[in-house]
Tab-separated table of C-alpha atoms in Angstrom:
chain	number	residue	atom	x	y	z
A	1	MET	CA	19.732	1.229	-1.904
A	2	ARG	CA	22.617	-0.578	-0.260
A	3	PRO	CA	23.796	-3.748	-2.026
A	4	LEU	CA	23.818	-7.109	-0.276
A	5	PRO	CA	27.031	-8.431	1.311
A	6	HIS	CA	29.401	-9.853	-1.292
A	7	THR	CA	32.973	-10.985	-1.683
A	8	PRO	CA	35.449	-8.863	-3.663
A	9	SER	CA	35.231	-11.330	-6.561
A	10	ASP	CA	31.418	-11.187	-6.753
A	11	ALA	CA	29.245	-8.435	-8.174
A	12	PRO	CA	26.960	-6.898	-5.518
A	13	HIS	CA	23.291	-7.875	-5.592
A	14	PRO	CA	20.589	-5.238	-5.133
A	15	LEU	CA	18.044	-5.654	-2.357
A	16	ASP	CA	14.902	-7.217	-3.862
A	17	LEU	CA	11.965	-6.752	-1.484
A	18	SER	CA	9.365	-8.353	-3.755
A	19	LEU	CA	8.751	-11.527	-1.732
A	20	TYR	CA	9.828	-11.250	1.888
A	21	LEU	CA	9.588	-14.052	4.461
A	22	VAL	CA	9.461	-13.384	8.208
A	23	THR	CA	10.027	-16.633	10.073
A	24	ASP	CA	7.933	-18.025	12.910
A	25	ALA	CA	9.422	-21.078	14.609
A	26	ALA	CA	6.149	-22.235	16.171
A	27	LEU	CA	4.296	-22.183	12.850
A	28	CYS	CA	7.131	-24.017	11.134
A	29	GLU	CA	7.139	-26.675	13.842
A	30	ARG	CA	3.371	-27.159	13.574
A	31	ALA	CA	3.797	-27.622	9.824
A	32	GLY	CA	6.356	-30.351	10.520
A	33	ARG	CA	9.458	-28.444	9.429
A	34	SER	CA	12.377	-26.631	10.985
A	35	VAL	CA	12.873	-22.928	10.327
A	36	LEU	CA	15.912	-23.780	8.209
A	37	HIS	CA	13.981	-26.275	6.084
A	38	THR	CA	11.144	-23.783	5.664
A	39	VAL	CA	13.553	-21.078	4.536
A	40	GLN	CA	15.235	-23.408	2.060
A	41	GLN	CA	11.884	-24.371	0.539
A	42	ALA	CA	10.694	-20.768	0.467
A	43	VAL	CA	13.814	-19.548	-1.317
A	44	GLU	CA	13.442	-22.349	-3.847
A	45	GLY	CA	9.923	-21.018	-4.430
A	46	GLY	CA	11.020	-17.442	-5.030
A	47	VAL	CA	11.534	-15.634	-1.709
A	48	ARG	CA	14.118	-12.843	-1.978
A	49	VAL	CA	14.382	-11.598	1.640
A	50	VAL	CA	14.429	-13.712	4.804
A	51	GLN	CA	14.014	-12.054	8.193
A	52	ILE	CA	14.728	-14.337	11.139
A	53	ARG	CA	12.397	-13.428	13.999
A	54	GLU	CA	12.902	-15.299	17.280
A	55	LYS	CA	11.201	-13.623	20.209
A	56	HIS	CA	11.693	-16.477	22.674
A	57	ALA	CA	15.032	-18.045	21.706
A	58	SER	CA	18.225	-17.515	23.673
A	59	GLY	CA	20.891	-15.376	22.086
A	60	ARG	CA	23.029	-18.443	21.439
A	61	ALA	CA	20.193	-20.361	19.768
A	62	PHE	CA	19.219	-17.310	17.714
A	63	LEU	CA	22.818	-16.889	16.555
A	64	ALA	CA	23.137	-20.562	15.621
A	65	LEU	CA	19.968	-20.332	13.527
A	66	VAL	CA	21.117	-17.175	11.750
A	67	GLU	CA	24.473	-18.771	10.933
A	68	ALA	CA	22.798	-21.928	9.618
A	69	VAL	CA	20.394	-19.950	7.436
A	70	ALA	CA	23.210	-17.738	6.153
A	71	ARG	CA	25.133	-20.816	5.013
A	72	ALA	CA	22.077	-22.078	3.138
A	73	LEU	CA	21.117	-18.901	1.284
A	74	PRO	CA	22.289	-17.944	-2.198
A	75	ALA	CA	24.003	-14.577	-2.525
A	76	HIS	CA	21.012	-12.851	-4.126
A	77	VAL	CA	18.751	-13.484	-1.104
A	78	ALA	CA	19.031	-10.985	1.753
A	79	LEU	CA	19.182	-12.274	5.333
A	80	LEU	CA	17.979	-9.875	8.025
A	81	VAL	CA	17.848	-10.227	11.809
A	82	ASN	CA	14.743	-9.046	13.629
A	83	ASP	CA	15.547	-6.514	16.378
A	84	ARG	CA	18.599	-8.251	17.868
A	85	ILE	CA	21.561	-6.029	17.017
A	86	ASP	CA	23.810	-8.235	19.167
A	87	VAL	CA	22.918	-11.324	17.144
A	88	PHE	CA	23.546	-9.466	13.880
A	89	LEU	CA	26.970	-8.302	15.086
A	90	ALA	CA	27.909	-11.735	16.394
A	91	ALA	CA	26.881	-13.395	13.137
A	92	ARG	CA	28.886	-10.880	11.115
A	93	ALA	CA	31.900	-11.396	13.405
A	94	ALA	CA	31.619	-15.145	12.808
A	95	GLY	CA	31.737	-14.571	9.053
A	96	ALA	CA	28.053	-15.077	8.254
A	97	ARG	CA	26.661	-13.228	5.243
A	98	VAL	CA	23.958	-11.238	7.030
A	99	ALA	CA	22.651	-8.173	5.222
A	100	GLY	CA	21.156	-6.182	8.084
A	101	VAL	CA	18.404	-5.791	10.651
A	102	HIS	CA	14.724	-4.974	10.837
A	103	ILE	CA	13.653	-2.910	13.833
A	104	GLY	CA	10.237	-2.437	15.407
A	105	GLN	CA	8.971	0.787	16.921
A	106	SER	CA	9.441	-0.526	20.474
A	107	GLU	CA	13.081	-1.506	19.964
A	108	ILE	CA	16.247	0.615	20.090
A	109	PRO	CA	16.085	3.755	17.927
A	110	ALA	CA	16.960	3.196	14.284
A	111	ALA	CA	19.547	5.992	14.322
A	112	LEU	CA	21.398	4.281	17.178
A	113	ALA	CA	21.163	0.932	15.411
A	114	ARG	CA	22.735	2.491	12.340
A	115	GLN	CA	25.593	3.878	14.453
A	116	ILE	CA	26.224	0.442	15.917
A	117	ILE	CA	26.020	-1.686	12.771
A	118	GLY	CA	27.730	0.722	10.399
A	119	PRO	CA	26.954	2.362	7.073
A	120	GLU	CA	26.888	-0.689	4.804
A	121	ALA	CA	24.249	-2.838	6.519
A	122	ILE	CA	20.565	-2.665	5.630
A	123	VAL	CA	18.165	-1.199	8.196
A	124	GLY	CA	14.421	-1.754	7.876
A	125	LEU	CA	11.892	-0.096	10.166
A	126	SER	CA	8.256	-0.819	10.980
A	127	ALA	CA	6.149	2.289	10.358
A	128	ASN	CA	2.450	1.649	10.745
A	129	ALA	CA	0.986	5.131	11.223
A	130	PRO	CA	1.423	8.556	9.601
A	131	VAL	CA	3.585	9.878	12.442
A	132	THR	CA	5.972	6.908	12.478
A	133	LEU	CA	6.070	6.900	8.695
A	134	ASP	CA	7.043	10.572	8.626
A	135	GLU	CA	9.777	9.858	11.173
A	136	ALA	CA	11.007	6.998	8.995
A	137	GLN	CA	11.060	9.307	5.979
A	138	ALA	CA	13.367	11.701	7.807
A	139	LEU	CA	15.589	8.797	8.842
A	140	GLY	CA	15.662	7.614	5.253
A	141	ALA	CA	16.730	11.029	4.015
A	142	ALA	CA	19.552	10.932	6.581
A	143	GLY	CA	20.749	7.558	5.312
A	144	VAL	CA	19.618	5.691	8.429
A	145	VAL	CA	16.678	3.627	7.131
A	146	ASP	CA	16.567	1.763	3.811
A	147	TYR	CA	12.950	0.581	3.687
A	148	VAL	CA	9.790	0.461	5.790
A	149	GLY	CA	7.329	-2.280	6.686
A	150	ILE	CA	3.714	-1.066	6.729
A	151	GLY	CA	0.829	-3.004	8.290
A	152	PRO	CA	-0.923	-4.955	9.412
A	153	LEU	CA	-3.108	-5.426	6.356
A	154	HIS	CA	-5.258	-8.032	8.116
A	155	PRO	CA	-5.499	-9.114	11.768
A	156	THR	CA	-2.701	-11.565	12.498
A	157	ALA	CA	-2.147	-14.095	15.258
A	158	THR	CA	1.616	-14.183	14.673
A	159	LYS	CA	2.032	-10.804	16.341
A	160	PRO	CA	-0.633	-10.460	19.056
A	161	ASP	CA	0.557	-6.974	20.054
A	162	ALA	CA	0.025	-5.627	16.537
A	163	ASP	CA	-2.799	-3.257	15.654
A	164	ALA	CA	-6.034	-4.630	14.259
A	165	GLY	CA	-5.945	-5.098	10.514
A	166	LYS	CA	-5.961	-1.723	8.787
A	167	GLY	CA	-7.338	-2.923	5.470
A	168	LEU	CA	-6.239	-2.110	1.959
A	169	PRO	CA	-7.476	1.520	1.755
A	170	ALA	CA	-5.505	2.517	4.863
A	171	LEU	CA	-2.348	0.750	3.684
A	172	THR	CA	-2.708	2.325	0.252
A	173	ALA	CA	-2.899	5.772	1.860
A	174	LEU	CA	0.201	5.087	3.942
A	175	ARG	CA	2.060	3.826	0.892
A	176	ALA	CA	1.151	6.970	-1.031
A	177	ARG	CA	2.613	9.010	1.825
A	178	ALA	CA	5.928	7.137	1.737
A	179	THR	CA	8.933	7.833	-0.454
A	180	LEU	CA	11.056	5.033	0.973
A	181	PRO	CA	10.724	1.527	-0.474
A	182	ALA	CA	7.956	-0.286	1.416
A	183	VAL	CA	6.645	-3.787	2.021
A	184	ALA	CA	3.148	-4.616	3.210
A	185	ILE	CA	2.762	-7.083	6.069
A	186	GLY	CA	0.071	-8.587	8.260
A	187	GLY	CA	-1.877	-11.649	7.144
A	188	VAL	CA	-0.879	-11.107	3.521
A	189	THR	CA	-1.926	-13.867	1.103
A	190	ALA	CA	-1.476	-14.387	-2.624
A	191	ALA	CA	-4.958	-12.962	-3.168
A	192	ASP	CA	-3.793	-9.625	-1.722
A	193	VAL	CA	-0.697	-9.313	-3.894
A	194	PRO	CA	-2.197	-7.739	-7.053
A	195	ALA	CA	-3.818	-4.914	-5.082
A	196	LEU	CA	-0.685	-4.341	-3.014
A	197	ARG	CA	1.480	-4.088	-6.098
A	198	ALA	CA	-1.056	-1.794	-7.757
A	199	ALA	CA	-0.863	0.420	-4.658
A	200	GLY	CA	2.874	0.832	-5.239
A	201	PHE	CA	4.290	-1.520	-2.623
A	202	ASP	CA	7.755	-2.827	-3.395
A	203	GLY	CA	7.080	-6.177	-1.807
A	204	ALA	CA	4.774	-8.463	0.145
A	205	ALA	CA	6.026	-9.664	3.530
A	206	VAL	CA	4.478	-12.893	4.774
A	207	VAL	CA	4.642	-15.122	7.818
A	208	SER	CA	1.762	-17.616	7.992
A	209	ALA	CA	1.291	-17.817	4.223
A	210	ILE	CA	4.582	-19.708	4.018
A	211	CYS	CA	5.490	-20.869	7.544
A	212	ALA	CA	2.097	-22.496	8.152
A	213	ALA	CA	1.706	-23.902	4.644
A	214	PRO	CA	1.893	-27.683	4.149
A	215	ASP	CA	4.361	-27.078	1.301
A	216	ALA	CA	6.471	-23.954	1.828
A	217	CYS	CA	7.968	-24.107	-1.660
A	218	ALA	CA	4.571	-24.316	-3.351
A	219	ALA	CA	3.242	-21.488	-1.182
A	220	ALA	CA	6.191	-19.296	-2.133
A	221	GLN	CA	5.752	-20.176	-5.801
A	222	THR	CA	2.106	-19.092	-5.642
A	223	LEU	CA	3.050	-15.777	-4.039
A	224	ARG	CA	5.908	-15.292	-6.516
A	225	ALA	CA	3.613	-15.929	-9.475
A	226	ALA	CA	1.015	-13.518	-8.102
A	227	TRP	CA	3.630	-10.798	-7.654
A	228	ASP	CA	5.162	-11.283	-11.092
A	229	ALA	CA	1.756	-11.368	-12.804
A	230	ALA	CA	0.789	-8.096	-11.126
A	231	ILE	CA	3.568	-6.084	-12.790
A	232	ALA	CA	1.240	-4.622	-15.404
A	233	LEU	CA	-1.217	-3.491	-12.734
A	234	ARG	CA	1.289	-1.481	-10.765
A	235	THR	CA	0.753	2.254	-10.357
A	236	PRO	CA	4.072	4.073	-10.894
A	237	HIS	CA	5.409	5.407	-7.607
A	238	VAL	CA	8.296	7.850	-7.523
A	239	LYS	CA	10.670	7.052	-4.686
A	240	ALA	CA	13.654	8.809	-3.214
A	241	ILE	CA	15.870	5.819	-2.473
A	242	ALA	CA	18.013	6.183	0.632
A	243	PRO	CA	21.662	6.687	-0.293
């Protein structure tokens, strides 16, 4: 697994997928917080990956948000940009510590994204069916993709174009098929975390569970505690980590 961006004087940090926040500006606003404030609270509560997702923002506004979040994050927390390769490149050019991108199935091909952003950045890919998961596996073996997002576990209003919730048995079957590191996503709550970790997932990705919570730090702490307490329940899963 590729390490996170670091300065020559710092030791590299490994990518920790265990608690993964995907931002939603509308949910944050309804909860009375900015995206930046939500991220800061969530990281204080134990989030280890932050993916900035802005489907309706201009490129300039998206870039400004990514730069602001990058300045606020400690070095051990990975910052990813959802879909927008241009925003990732611009943020990197401006000196922001941005670890990589996460790409959906309807966006530019992951192999092309890897060519554009280079060999050191992290590339995540949504893979929500056996065929897309198998394609992701091949991309992982080629060094293109570092991890996959599998879902949705439950129906979710934050992504109206997503499939209906697949449920735990279907996600467990997809996870068993995967050799890449994988996070589960789609309406995930703290109550789901023990079963997801037992199924071999490397992390829980959440949107509403933190962005819509009255207290983002407390929500993250609850998810963090659930993940950490589930260690003993986990079924060992042998993975071929992308080089």
